Short mmCIF file of C-alpha atoms and ligand atoms in Angstrom, two decimals:
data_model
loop_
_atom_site.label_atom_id
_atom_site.label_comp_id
_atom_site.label_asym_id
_atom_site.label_seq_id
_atom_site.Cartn_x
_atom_site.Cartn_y
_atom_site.Cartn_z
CA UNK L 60 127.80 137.69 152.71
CA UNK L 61 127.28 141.07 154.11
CA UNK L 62 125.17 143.58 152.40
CA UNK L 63 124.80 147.47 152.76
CA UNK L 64 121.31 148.52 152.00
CA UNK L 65 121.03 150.39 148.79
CA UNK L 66 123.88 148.27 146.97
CA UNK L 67 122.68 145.70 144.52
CA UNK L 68 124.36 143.32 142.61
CA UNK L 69 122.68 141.95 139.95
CA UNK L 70 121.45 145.41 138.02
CA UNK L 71 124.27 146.49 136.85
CA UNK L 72 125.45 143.52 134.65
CA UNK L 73 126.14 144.63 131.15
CA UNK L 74 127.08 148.53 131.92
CA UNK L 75 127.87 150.63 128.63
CA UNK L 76 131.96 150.53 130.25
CA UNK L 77 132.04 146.81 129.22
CA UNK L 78 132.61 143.88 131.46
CA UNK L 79 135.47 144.00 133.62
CA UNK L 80 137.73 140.49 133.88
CA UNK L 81 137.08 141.22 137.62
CA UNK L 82 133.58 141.11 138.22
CA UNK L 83 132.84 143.85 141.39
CA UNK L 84 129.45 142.76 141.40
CA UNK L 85 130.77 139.28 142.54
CA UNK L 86 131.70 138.37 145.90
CA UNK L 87 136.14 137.67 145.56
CA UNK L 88 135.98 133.73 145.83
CA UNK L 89 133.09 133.73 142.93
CA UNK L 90 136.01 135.86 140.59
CA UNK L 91 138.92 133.85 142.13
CA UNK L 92 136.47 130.08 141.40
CA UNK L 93 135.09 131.50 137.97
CA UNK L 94 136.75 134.33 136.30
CA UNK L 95 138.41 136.10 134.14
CA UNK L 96 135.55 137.76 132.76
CA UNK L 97 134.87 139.61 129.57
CA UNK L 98 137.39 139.77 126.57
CA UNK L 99 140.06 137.64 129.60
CA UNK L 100 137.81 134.88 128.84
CA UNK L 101 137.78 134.59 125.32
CA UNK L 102 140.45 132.78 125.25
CA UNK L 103 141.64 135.65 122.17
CA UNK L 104 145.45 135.61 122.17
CA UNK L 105 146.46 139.29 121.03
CA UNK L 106 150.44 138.48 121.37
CA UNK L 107 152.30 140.19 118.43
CA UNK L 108 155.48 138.64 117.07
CA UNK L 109 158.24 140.38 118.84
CA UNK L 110 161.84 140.21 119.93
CA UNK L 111 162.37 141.03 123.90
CA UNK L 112 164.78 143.87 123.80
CA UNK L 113 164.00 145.66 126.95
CA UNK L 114 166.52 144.85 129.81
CA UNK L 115 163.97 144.91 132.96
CA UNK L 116 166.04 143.43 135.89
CA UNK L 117 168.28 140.91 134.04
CA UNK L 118 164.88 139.60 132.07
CA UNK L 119 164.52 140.60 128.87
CA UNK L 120 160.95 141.78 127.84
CA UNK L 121 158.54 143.08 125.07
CA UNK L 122 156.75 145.84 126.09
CA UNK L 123 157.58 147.62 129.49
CA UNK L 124 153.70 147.45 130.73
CA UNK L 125 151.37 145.16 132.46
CA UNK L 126 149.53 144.40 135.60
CA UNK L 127 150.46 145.64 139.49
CA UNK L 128 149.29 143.66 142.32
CA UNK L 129 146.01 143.48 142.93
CA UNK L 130 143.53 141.79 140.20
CA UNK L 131 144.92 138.47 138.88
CA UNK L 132 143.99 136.11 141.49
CA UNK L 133 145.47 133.33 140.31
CA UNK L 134 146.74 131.17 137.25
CA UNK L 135 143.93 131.53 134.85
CA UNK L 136 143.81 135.14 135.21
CA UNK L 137 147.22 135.47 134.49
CA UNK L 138 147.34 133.31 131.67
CA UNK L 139 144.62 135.79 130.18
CA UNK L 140 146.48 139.20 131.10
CA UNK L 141 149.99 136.77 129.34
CA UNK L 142 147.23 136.32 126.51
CA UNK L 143 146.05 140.04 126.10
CA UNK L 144 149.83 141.49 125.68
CA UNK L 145 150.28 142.34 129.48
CA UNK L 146 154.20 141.76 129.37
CA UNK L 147 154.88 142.39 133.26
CA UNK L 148 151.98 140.99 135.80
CA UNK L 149 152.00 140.62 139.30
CA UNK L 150 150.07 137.54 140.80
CA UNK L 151 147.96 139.24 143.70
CA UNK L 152 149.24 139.70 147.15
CA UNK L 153 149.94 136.22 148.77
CA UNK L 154 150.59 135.30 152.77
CA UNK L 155 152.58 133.24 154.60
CA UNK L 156 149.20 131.84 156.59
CA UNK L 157 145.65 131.92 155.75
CA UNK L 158 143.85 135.69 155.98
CA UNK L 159 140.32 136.13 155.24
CA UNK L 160 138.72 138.48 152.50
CA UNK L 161 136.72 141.20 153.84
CA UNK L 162 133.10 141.14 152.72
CA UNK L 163 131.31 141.93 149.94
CA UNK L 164 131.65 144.64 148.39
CA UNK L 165 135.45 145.04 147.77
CA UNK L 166 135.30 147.21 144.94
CA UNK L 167 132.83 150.23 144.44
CA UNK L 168 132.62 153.34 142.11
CA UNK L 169 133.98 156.57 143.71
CA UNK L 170 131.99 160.21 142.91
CA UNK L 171 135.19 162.40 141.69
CA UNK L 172 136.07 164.89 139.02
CA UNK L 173 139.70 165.31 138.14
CA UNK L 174 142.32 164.86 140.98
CA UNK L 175 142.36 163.21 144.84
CA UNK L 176 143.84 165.44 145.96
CA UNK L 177 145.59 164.73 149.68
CA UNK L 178 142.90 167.66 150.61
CA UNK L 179 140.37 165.76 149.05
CA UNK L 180 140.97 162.43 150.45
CA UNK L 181 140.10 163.63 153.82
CA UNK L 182 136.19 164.28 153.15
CA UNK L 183 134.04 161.45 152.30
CA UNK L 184 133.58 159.82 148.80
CA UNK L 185 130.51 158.76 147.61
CA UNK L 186 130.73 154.77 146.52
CA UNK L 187 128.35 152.80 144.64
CA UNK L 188 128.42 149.70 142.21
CA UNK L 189 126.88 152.00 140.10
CA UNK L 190 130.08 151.63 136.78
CA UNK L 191 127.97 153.06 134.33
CA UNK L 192 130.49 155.49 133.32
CA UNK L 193 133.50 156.58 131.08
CA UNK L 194 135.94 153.97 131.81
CA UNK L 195 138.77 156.57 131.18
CA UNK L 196 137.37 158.61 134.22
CA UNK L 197 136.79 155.72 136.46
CA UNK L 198 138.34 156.00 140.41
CA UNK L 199 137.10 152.81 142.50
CA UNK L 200 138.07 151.69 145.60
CA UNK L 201 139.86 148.38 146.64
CA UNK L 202 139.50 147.09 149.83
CA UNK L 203 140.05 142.92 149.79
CA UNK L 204 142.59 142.95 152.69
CA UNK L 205 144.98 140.70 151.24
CA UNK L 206 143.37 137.40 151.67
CA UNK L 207 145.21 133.86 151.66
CA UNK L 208 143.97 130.51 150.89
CA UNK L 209 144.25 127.61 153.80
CA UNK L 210 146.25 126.04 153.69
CA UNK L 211 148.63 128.25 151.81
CA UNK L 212 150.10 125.17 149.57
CA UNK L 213 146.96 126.36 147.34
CA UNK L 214 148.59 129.64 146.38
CA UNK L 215 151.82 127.70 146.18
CA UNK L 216 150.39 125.35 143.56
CA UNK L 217 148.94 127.51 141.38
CA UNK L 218 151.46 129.86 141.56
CA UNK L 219 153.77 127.60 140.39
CA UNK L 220 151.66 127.03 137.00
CA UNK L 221 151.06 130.58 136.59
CA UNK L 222 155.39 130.85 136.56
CA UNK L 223 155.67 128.55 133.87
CA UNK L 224 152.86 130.40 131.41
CA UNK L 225 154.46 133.26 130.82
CA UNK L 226 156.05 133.47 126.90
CA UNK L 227 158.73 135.02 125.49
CA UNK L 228 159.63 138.11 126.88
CA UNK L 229 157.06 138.05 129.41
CA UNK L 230 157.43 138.09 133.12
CA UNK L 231 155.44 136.98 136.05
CA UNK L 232 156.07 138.63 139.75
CA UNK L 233 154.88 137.56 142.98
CA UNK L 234 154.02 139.63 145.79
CA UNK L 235 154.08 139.13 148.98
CA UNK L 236 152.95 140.34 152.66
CA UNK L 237 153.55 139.98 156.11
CA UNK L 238 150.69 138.88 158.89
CA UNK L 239 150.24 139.75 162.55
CA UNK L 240 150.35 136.78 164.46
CA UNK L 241 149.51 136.38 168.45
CA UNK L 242 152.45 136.09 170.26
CA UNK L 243 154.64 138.12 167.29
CA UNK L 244 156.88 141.03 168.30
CA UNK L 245 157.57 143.51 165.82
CA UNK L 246 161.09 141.46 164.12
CA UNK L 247 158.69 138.06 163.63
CA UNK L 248 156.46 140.46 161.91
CA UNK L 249 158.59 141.43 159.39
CA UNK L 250 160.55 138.27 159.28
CA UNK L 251 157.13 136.76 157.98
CA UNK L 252 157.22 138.75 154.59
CA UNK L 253 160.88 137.12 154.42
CA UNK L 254 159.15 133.82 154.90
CA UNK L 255 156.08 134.49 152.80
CA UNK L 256 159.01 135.68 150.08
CA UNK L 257 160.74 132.28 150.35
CA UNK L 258 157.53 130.32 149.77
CA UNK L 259 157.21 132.63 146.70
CA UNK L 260 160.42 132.11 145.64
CA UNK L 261 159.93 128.10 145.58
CA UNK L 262 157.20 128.00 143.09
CA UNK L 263 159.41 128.90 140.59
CA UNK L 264 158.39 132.91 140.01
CA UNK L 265 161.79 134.89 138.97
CA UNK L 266 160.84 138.23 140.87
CA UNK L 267 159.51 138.65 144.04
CA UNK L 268 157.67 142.14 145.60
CA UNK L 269 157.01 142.98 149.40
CA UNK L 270 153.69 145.05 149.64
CA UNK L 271 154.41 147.53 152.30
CA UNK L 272 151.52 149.90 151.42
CA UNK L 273 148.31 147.94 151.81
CA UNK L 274 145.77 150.15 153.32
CA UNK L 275 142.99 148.08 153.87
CA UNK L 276 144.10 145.96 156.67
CA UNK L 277 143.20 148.33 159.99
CA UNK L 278 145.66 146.23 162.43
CA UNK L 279 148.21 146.09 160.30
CA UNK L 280 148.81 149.50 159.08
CA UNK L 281 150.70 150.91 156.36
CA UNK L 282 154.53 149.92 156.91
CA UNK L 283 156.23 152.14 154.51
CA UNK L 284 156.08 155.20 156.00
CA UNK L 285 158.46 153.30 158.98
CA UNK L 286 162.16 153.22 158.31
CA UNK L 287 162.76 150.70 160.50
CA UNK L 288 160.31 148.29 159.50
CA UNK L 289 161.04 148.94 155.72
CA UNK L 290 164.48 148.32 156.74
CA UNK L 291 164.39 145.57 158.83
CA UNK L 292 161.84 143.54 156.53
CA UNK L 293 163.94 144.18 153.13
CA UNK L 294 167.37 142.80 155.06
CA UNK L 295 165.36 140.00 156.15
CA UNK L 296 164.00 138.61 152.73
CA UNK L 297 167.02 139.73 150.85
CA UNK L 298 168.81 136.92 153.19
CA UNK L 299 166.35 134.54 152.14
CA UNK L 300 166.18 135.66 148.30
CA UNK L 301 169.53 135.69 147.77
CA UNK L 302 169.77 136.72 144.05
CA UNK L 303 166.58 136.91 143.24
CA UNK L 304 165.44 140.45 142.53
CA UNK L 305 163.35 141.82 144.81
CA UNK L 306 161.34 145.10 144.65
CA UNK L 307 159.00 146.97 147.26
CA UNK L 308 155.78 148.72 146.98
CA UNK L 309 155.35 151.96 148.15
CA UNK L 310 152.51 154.05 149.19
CA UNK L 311 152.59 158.02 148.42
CA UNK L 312 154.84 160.09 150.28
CA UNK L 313 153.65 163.75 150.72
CA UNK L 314 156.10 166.39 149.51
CA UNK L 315 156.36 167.03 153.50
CA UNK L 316 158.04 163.49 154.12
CA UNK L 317 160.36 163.65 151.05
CA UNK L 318 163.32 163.39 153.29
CA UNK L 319 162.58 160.24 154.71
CA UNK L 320 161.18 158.80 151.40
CA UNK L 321 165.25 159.77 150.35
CA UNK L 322 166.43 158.44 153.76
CA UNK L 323 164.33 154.65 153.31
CA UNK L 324 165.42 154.70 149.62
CA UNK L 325 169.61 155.60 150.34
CA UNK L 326 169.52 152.86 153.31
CA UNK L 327 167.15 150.17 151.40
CA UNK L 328 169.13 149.74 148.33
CA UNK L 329 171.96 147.59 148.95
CA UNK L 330 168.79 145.16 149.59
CA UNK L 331 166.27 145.67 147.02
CA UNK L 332 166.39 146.20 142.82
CA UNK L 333 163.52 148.25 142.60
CA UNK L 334 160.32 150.54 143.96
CA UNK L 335 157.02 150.26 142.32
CA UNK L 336 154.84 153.22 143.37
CA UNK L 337 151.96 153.74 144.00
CA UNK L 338 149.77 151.77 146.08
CA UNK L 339 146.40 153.27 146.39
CA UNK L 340 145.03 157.13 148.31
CA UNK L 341 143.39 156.12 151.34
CA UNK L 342 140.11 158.23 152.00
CA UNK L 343 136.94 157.90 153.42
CA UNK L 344 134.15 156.43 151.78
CA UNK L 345 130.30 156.70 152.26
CA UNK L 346 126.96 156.30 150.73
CA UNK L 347 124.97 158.57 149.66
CA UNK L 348 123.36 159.57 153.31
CA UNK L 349 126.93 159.59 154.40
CA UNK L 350 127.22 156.36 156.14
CA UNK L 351 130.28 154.09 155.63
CA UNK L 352 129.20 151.57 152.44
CA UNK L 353 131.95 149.10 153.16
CA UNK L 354 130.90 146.57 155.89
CA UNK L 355 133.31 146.28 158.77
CA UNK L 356 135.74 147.89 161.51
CA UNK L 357 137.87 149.89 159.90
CA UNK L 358 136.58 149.90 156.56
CA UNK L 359 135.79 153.14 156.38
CA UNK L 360 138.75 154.49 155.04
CA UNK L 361 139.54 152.15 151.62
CA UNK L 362 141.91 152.56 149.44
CA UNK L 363 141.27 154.43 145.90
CA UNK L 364 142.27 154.34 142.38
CA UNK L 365 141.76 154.77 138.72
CA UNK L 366 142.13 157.65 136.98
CA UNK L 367 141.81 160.58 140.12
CA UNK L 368 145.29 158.99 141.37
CA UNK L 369 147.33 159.28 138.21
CA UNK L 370 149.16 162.88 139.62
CA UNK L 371 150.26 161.32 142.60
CA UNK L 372 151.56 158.00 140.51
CA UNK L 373 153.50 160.46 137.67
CA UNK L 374 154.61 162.68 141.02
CA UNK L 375 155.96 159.56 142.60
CA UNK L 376 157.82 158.75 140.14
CA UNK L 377 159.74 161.75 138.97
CA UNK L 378 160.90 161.95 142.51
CA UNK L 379 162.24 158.48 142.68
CA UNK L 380 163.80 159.26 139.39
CA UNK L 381 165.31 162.64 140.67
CA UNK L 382 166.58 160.29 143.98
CA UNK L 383 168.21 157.38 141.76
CA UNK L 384 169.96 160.67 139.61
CA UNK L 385 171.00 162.10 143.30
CA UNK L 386 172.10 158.60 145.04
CA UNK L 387 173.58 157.82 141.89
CA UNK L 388 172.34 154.42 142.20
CA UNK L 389 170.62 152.37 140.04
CA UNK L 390 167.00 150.82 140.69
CA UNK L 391 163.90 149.87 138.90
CA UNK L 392 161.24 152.32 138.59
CA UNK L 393 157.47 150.42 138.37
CA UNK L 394 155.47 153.62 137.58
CA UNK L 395 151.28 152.54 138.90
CA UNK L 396 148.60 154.82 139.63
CA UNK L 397 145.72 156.10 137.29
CA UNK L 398 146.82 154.38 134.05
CA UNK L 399 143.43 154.45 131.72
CA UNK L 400 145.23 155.00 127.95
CA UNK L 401 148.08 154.67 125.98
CA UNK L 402 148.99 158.36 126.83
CA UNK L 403 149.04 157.75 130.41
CA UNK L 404 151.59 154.67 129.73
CA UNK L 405 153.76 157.39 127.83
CA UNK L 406 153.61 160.06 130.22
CA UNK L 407 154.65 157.75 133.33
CA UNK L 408 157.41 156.39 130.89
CA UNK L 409 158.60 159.97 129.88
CA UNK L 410 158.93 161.03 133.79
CA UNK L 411 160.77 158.19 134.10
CA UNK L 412 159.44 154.38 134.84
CA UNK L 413 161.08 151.34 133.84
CA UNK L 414 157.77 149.53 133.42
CA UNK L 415 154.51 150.67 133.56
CA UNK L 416 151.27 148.73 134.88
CA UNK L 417 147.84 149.38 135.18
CA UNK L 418 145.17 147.75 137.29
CA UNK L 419 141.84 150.04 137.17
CA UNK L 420 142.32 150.98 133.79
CA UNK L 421 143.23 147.35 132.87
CA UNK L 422 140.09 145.77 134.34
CA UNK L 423 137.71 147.98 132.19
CA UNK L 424 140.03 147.49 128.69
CA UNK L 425 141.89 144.16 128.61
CA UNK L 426 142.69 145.54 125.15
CA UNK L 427 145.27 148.35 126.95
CA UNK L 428 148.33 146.67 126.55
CA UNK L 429 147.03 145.81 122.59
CA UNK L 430 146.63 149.64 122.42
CA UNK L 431 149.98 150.39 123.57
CA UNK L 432 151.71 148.25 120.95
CA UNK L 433 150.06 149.33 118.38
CA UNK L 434 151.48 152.62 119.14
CA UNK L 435 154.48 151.59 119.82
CA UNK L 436 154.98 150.41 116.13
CA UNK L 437 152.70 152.80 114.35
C1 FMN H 580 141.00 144.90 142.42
C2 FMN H 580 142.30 145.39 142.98
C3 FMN H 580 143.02 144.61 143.87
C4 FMN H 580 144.24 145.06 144.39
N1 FMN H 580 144.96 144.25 145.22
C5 FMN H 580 146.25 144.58 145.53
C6 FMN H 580 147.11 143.65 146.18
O1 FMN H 580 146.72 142.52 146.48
N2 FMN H 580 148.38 144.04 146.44
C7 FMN H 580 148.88 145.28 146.09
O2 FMN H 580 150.06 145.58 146.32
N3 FMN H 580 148.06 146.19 145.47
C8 FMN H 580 146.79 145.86 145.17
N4 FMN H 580 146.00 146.73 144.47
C9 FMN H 580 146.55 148.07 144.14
C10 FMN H 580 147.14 148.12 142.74
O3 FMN H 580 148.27 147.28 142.60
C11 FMN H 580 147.60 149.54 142.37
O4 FMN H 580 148.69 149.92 143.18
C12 FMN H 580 146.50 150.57 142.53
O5 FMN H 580 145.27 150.02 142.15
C13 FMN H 580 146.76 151.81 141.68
O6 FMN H 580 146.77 151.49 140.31
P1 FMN H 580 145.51 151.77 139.34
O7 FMN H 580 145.16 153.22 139.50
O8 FMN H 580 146.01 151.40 137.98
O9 FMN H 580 144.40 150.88 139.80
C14 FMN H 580 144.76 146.33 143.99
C15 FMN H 580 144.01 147.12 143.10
C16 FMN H 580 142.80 146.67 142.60
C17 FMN H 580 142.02 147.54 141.65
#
């Protein structure tokens, strides 16, 4: 494992912010072989007694909030997040072929008071495993690359018990992305998220996402902002997926590219039954001398969230509300980005999301979605 100089990993263990159920300070396959950590491994089940009411694409569910993409890695986390309350969790990013994690460390700490801003996410942050802080305030990055198991029957297996531990009015989504392959042209690109969909779609798991906003993969880019690819790649899987809903992931638009957010969205939809939004802010990220911290070509730039990307999460969504009033269509709104408290869950549900998830704020309270009910019925 690859190190940068002044990061440790063993200091930090016990910070005043609680221990995460995703360890940073551990390399990806030591979470993935031994976690969840913290209150997910307590084995605590914090369900309350209630009667799925909400209609979230055909399933009916408790609470509209749970997990995005990203830090269940495979069936036992999920059973914990099922455990804790988490209502609607994604299982994290799967491929069609085996992709390797990039090193150690994935995710650091981020320097930043209040918003990341666009403006802002073009100087450096400062990263460090240094967590030490108000877990309300945290920003980290994320930068795992969307790694596979070889062969990929593993993810297949367990993904197949995590769809069958999911109780009443709780939901499990996969999610899904397409790899470069030598020899590919651009259509057997995007025909492999229809076939990484499909081998989602036979373990069992009712709801499948593409991720078309990863920014941590350098050669593969961020597809969203591309009509044609979104296109071409939603077509393709909805062939496969037949009536099985299936939902994209999308990355921030800028107020500037508003029109072909609209444009993607109006041609999309006879394809797709929902957008969650948002992936993570790209921006660079340094130590404190100002060298890149994360190890390897093109790392430099990582994605970032936690609580400095909650405006452009809430922004996100009002738009995509104010499109689905305009198109007159209906889709499902996943509302992600800078979710920390119960407030946050009510603000993204008052601009306008169907569901709600949180993955940063999650990590550092695995009593969130407790929190939530609670005031819910109080
Ligand atoms: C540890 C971690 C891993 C992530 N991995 C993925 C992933 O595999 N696929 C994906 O679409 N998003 C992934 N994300 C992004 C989250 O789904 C989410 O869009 C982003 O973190 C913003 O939400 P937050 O502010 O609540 O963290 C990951 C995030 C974190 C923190």
């Amino acid at each position: 494992m690859l190190k940068t100089p002044f990061l440790e990993r063993s200091s930090q263990k016990g910070s005043t912010s609680g221990e995460p159920f995703y360890d940073p300070l551990k390399s990806y396959e030591e979470n993935y072989k031994d976690g969840p950590f913290g209150a997910f491994a307590d084995g605590v089940d914090l369900r309350v007694n209630e009667t799925p009411k909400i209609n979230f694409l055909g399933f009916k569910i408790n609470t509209p909030f749970g997990i995005p993409s990203g830090p269940l890695l495979n069936s036992k986390f999920c059973k914990a997040a099922f455990e804790k309350g988490f209502d609607v969790i994604h299982y994290k990013t799967r491929r069609s072929v085996a992709f390797p994690t990039n090193d150690w460390p994935n995710v650091l700490s981020v320097e930043i008071d209040g918003d990341l801003t666009l403006e802002r996410a073009k100087k450096p942050l400062v990263g460090s495993t240094n967590f030490d802080k108000d877990p309300k305030k945290l920003s980290i990055t994320n930068s795992f690359g969307n790694p596979s198991p070889e062969p990929p029957s593993i993810w297949q297996e367990d993904m197949k018990k995590a769809a069958v531990i999911a109780g009443s009015g709780q939901l499990l989504i996969a999610s899904v992305v397409g790899t470069i392959q030598k020899g590919f042209s651009e259509e057997d690109y995007y025909e492999d998220f229809a076939k990484a969909a499909q081998m989602a779609k036979d373990t069992g798991v009712k709801v499948i996402e593409v991720n078309l906003s990863c920014p941590n993969v350098a050669s593969e880019g961020i597809v969203c902002y591309s009509k044609n690819a979104v296109l071409s790649i939603c077509k393709k899987t909805k062939e496969k997926l037949g009536k099985t809903p299936l939902l994209i992931k999308l990355g921030y638009f800028s107020l500037d590219q508003q029109d072909l957010l609209e444009d993607i969205i109006k041609n999309v939809l006879p394809y797709i039954n929902g957008i969650s939004a948002i992936n993570t802010l790209p921006a660079p990220v340094v130590d404190k001398e100002g060298k890149q911290v994360l190890p390897g070509q093109g790392r430099l730039i990582a994605g970032i969230c936690g609580a400095s990307i909650k405006w452009a999460g809430l922004d996100m969504v009002k738009r995509l509300k104010q499109i689905r009033e305009k198109l007159g269509k209906d889709f499902a709104i996943l509302g992600v980005g800078g979710v920390m408290t119960p407030y946050d869950f009510f603000e993204y549900r008052n601009a306008g999301a169907d569901v709600v998830q949180s993955s940063t704020g999650s990590m550092w309270n695995p009593n969130l979605a407790y929190e939530i009910k609670q005031k819910l019925t109080g």
